[in-house]
PDB file of C-alpha atoms in Angstrom:
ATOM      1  CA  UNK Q   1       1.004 -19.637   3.771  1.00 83.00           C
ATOM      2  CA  UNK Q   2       4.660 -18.913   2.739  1.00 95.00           C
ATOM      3  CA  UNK Q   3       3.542 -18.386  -0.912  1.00 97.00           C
ATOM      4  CA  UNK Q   4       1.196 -15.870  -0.247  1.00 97.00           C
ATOM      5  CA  UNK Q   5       3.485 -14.148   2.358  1.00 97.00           C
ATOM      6  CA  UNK Q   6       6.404 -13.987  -0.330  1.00 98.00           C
ATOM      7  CA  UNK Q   7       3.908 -12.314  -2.896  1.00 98.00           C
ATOM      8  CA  UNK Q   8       2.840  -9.712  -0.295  1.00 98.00           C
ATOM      9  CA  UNK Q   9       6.749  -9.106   0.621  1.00 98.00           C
ATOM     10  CA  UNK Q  10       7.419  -8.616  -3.080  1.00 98.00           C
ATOM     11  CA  UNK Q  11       4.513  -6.356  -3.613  1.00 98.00           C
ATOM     12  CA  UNK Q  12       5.776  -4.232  -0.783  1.00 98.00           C
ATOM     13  CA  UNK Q  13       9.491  -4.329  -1.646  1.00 98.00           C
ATOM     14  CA  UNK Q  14       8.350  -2.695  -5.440  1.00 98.00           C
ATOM     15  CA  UNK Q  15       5.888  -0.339  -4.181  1.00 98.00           C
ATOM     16  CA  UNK Q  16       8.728   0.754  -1.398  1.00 98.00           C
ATOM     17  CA  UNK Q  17      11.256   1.006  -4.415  1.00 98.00           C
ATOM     18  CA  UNK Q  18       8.693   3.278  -6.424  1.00 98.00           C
ATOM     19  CA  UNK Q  19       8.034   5.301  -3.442  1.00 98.00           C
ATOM     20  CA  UNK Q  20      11.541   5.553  -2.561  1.00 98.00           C
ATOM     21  CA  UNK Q  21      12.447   6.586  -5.958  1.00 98.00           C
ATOM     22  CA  UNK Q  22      10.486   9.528  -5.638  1.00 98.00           C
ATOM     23  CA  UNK Q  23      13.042  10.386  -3.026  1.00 98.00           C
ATOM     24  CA  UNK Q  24      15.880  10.673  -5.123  1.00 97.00           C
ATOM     25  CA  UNK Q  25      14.266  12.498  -8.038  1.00 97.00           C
ATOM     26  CA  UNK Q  26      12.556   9.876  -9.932  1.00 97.00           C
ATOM     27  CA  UNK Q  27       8.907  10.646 -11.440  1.00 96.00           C
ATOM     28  CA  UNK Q  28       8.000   7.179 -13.064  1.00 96.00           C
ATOM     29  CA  UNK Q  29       3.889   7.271 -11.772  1.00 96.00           C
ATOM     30  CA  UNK Q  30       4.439  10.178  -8.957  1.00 97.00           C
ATOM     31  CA  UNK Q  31       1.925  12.516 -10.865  1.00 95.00           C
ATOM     32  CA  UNK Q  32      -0.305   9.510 -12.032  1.00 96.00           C
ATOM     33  CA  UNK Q  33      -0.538   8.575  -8.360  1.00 97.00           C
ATOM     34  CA  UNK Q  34      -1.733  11.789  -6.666  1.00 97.00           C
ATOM     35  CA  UNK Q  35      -5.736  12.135  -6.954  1.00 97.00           C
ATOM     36  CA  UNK Q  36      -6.949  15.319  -8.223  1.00 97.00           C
ATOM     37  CA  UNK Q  37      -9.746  17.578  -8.633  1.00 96.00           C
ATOM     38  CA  UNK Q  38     -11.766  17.694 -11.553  1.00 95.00           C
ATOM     39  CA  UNK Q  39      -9.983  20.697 -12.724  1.00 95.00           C
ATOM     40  CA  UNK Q  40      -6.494  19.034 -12.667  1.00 93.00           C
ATOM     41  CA  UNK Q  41      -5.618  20.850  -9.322  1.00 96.00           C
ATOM     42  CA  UNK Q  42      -3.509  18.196  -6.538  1.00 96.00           C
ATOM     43  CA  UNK Q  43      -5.333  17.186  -4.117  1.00 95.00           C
ATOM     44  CA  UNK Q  44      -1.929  16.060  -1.994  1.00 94.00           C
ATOM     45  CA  UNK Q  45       1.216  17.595  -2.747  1.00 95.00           C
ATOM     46  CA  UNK Q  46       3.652  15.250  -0.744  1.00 97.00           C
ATOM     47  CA  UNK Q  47       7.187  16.019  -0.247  1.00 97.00           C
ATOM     48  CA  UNK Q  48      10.081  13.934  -0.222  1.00 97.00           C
ATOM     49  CA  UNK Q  49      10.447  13.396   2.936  1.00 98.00           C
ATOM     50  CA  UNK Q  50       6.098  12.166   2.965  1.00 98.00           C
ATOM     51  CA  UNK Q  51       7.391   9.497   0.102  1.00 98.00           C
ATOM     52  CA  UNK Q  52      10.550   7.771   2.268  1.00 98.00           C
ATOM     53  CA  UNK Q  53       8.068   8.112   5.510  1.00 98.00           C
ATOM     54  CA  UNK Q  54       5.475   5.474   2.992  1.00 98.00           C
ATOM     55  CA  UNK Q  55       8.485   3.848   1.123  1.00 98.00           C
ATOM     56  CA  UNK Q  56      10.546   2.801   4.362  1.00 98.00           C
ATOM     57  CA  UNK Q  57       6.837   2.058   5.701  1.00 98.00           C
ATOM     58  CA  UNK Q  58       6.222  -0.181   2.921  1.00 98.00           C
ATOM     59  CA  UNK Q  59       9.413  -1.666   2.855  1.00 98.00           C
ATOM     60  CA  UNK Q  60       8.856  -2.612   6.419  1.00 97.00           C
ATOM     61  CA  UNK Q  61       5.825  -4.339   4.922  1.00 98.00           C
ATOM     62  CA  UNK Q  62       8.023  -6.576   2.619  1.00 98.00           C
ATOM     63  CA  UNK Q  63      10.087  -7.249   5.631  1.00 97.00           C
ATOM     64  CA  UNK Q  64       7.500  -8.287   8.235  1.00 97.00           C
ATOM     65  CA  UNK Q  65       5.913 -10.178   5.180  1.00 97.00           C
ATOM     66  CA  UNK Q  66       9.470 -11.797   4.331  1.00 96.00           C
ATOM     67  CA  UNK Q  67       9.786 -12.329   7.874  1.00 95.00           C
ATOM     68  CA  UNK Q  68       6.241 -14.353   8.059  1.00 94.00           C
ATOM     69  CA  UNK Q  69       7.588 -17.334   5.097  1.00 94.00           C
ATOM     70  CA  UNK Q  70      10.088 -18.571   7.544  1.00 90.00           C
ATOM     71  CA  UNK Q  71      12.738 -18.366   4.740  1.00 91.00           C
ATOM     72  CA  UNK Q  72      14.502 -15.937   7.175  1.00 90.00           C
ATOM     73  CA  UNK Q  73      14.552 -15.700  10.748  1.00 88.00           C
ATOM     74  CA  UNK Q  74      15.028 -12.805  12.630  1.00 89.00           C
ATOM     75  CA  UNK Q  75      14.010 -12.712  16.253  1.00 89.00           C
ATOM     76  CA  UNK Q  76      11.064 -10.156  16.618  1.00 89.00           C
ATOM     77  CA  UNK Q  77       8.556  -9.376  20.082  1.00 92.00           C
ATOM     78  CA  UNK Q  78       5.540 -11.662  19.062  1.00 92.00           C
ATOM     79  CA  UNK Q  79       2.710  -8.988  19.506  1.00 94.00           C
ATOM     80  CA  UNK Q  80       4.726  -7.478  16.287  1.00 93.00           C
ATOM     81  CA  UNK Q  81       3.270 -10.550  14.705  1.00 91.00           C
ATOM     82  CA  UNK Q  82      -0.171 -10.549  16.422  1.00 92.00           C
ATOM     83  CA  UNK Q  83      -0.897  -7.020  15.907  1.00 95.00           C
ATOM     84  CA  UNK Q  84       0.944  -6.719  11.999  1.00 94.00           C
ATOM     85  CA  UNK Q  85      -0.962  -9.322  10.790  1.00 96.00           C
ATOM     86  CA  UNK Q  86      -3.760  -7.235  11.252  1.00 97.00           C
ATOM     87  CA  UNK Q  87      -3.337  -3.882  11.103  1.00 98.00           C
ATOM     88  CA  UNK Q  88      -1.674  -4.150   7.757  1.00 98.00           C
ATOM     89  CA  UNK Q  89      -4.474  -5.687   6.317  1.00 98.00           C
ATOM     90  CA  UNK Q  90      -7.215  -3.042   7.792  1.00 98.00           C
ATOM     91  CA  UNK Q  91      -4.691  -0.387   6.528  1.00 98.00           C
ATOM     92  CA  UNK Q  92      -4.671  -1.885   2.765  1.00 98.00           C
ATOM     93  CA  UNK Q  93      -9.193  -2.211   3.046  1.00 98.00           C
ATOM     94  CA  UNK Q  94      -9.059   1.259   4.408  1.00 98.00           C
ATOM     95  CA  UNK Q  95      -7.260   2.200   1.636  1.00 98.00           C
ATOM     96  CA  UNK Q  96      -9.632   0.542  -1.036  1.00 98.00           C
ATOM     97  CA  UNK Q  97     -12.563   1.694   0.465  1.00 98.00           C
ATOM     98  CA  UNK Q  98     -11.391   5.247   0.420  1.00 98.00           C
ATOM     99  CA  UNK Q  99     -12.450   8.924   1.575  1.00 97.00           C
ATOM    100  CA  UNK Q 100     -15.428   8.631  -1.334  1.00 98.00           C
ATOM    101  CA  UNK Q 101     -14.659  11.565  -2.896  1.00 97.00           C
ATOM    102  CA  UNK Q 102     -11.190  11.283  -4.284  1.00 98.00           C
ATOM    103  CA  UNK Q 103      -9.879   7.547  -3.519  1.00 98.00           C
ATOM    104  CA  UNK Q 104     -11.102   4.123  -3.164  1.00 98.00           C
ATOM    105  CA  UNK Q 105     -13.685   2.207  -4.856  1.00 98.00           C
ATOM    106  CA  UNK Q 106     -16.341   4.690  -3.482  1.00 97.00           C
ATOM    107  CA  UNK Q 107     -15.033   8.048  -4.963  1.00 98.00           C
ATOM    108  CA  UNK Q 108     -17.070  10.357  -6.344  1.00 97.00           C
ATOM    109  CA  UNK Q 109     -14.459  11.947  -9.012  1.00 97.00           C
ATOM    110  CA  UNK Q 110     -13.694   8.972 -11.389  1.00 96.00           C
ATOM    111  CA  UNK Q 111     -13.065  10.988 -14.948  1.00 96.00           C
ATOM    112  CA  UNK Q 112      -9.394  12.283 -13.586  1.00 97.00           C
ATOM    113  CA  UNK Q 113      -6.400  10.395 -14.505  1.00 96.00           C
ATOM    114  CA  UNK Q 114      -5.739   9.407 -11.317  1.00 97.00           C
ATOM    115  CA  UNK Q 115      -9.675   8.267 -10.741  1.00 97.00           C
ATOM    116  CA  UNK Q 116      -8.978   6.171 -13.583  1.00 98.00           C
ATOM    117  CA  UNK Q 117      -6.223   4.339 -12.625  1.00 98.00           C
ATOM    118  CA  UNK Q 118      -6.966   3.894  -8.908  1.00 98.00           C
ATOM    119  CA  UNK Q 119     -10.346   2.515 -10.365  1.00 98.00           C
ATOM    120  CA  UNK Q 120      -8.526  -0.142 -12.438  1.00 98.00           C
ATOM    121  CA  UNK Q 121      -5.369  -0.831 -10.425  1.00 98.00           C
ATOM    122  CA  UNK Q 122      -4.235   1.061  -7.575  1.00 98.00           C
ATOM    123  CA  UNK Q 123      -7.787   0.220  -5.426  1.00 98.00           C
ATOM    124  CA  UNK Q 124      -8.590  -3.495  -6.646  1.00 98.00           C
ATOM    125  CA  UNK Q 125      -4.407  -3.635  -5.749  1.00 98.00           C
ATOM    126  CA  UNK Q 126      -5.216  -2.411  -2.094  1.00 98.00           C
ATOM    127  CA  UNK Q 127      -8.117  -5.181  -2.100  1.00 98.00           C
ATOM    128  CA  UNK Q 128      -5.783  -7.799  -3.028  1.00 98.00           C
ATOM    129  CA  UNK Q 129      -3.026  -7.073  -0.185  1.00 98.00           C
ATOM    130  CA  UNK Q 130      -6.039  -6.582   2.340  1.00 98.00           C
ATOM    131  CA  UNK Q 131      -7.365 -10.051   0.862  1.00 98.00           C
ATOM    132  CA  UNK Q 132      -3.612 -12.467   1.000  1.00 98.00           C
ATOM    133  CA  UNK Q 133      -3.172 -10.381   4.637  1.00 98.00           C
ATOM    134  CA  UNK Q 134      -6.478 -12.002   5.552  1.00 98.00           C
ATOM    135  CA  UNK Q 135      -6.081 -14.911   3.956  1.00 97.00           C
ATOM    136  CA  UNK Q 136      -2.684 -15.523   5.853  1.00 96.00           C
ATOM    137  CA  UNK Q 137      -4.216 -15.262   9.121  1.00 95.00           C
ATOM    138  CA  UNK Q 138      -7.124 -17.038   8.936  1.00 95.00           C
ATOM    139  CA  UNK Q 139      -5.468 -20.410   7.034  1.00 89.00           C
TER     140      UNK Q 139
END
């Protein structure tokens, strides 16, 4: 399952970069990523501090992923491993399922840019990384 491990860990390594980004002043997607109400109004307004907290948290993602193809080896507590390998995955379905309202493939406010774009990539993107996570425990 090292394939599908190094595809997760690069996932997570450009979402981290993106997030982390945002840190340093960067805006590529930041306003296309933040679900709104219909009337254009935020429904988040993250700081910079909220984006490294999910960048480094993602980037441990690429790691732990990295980590899982053997093409490293680092010595880590084995529950790490028991435990990761699934609560990534539940975090990622979580995630595509959503709080239907605003997120996931159950919202109720699709029309907004954001609704539009988590519709077509950032929820069925969630799906996939909850899917290979699976998919690399179970094979």
């Amino acid at each position: 399952m090292a394939p599908l491990s190094l595809v997760l860990s690069v996932i997570f390594f450009i979402l981290g970069i993106i997030h982390l980004n945002w840190v340093i002043g960067g805006s590529f997607g930041f306003v296309e990523s933040l679900p709104t109400k219909e009337t254009g109004e935020r429904i988040l307004n993250p700081k910079k501090i909220d984006s490294a907290i999910v960048g480094l948290g993602l980037m441990s993602f690429a790691f732990f992923y990295l980590l899982k193809t053997n093409l490293i080896v680092f010595n880590m507590p084995n529950w790490i491993f028991k435990y990761g390998s699934w609560i990534i995955p539940i975090i990622f379905i979580l995630r595509s399922v959503g709080d239907f309202k605003y997120v996931g493939f159950f919202k109720k406010v699709k029309q907004t840019t954001f609704g539009k774009l988590d519709t077509k990539f950032y929820s069925p993107l969630c799906a996939f990384i909850a899917t290979v996570g699976v998919l690399i425990e179970i094979l």
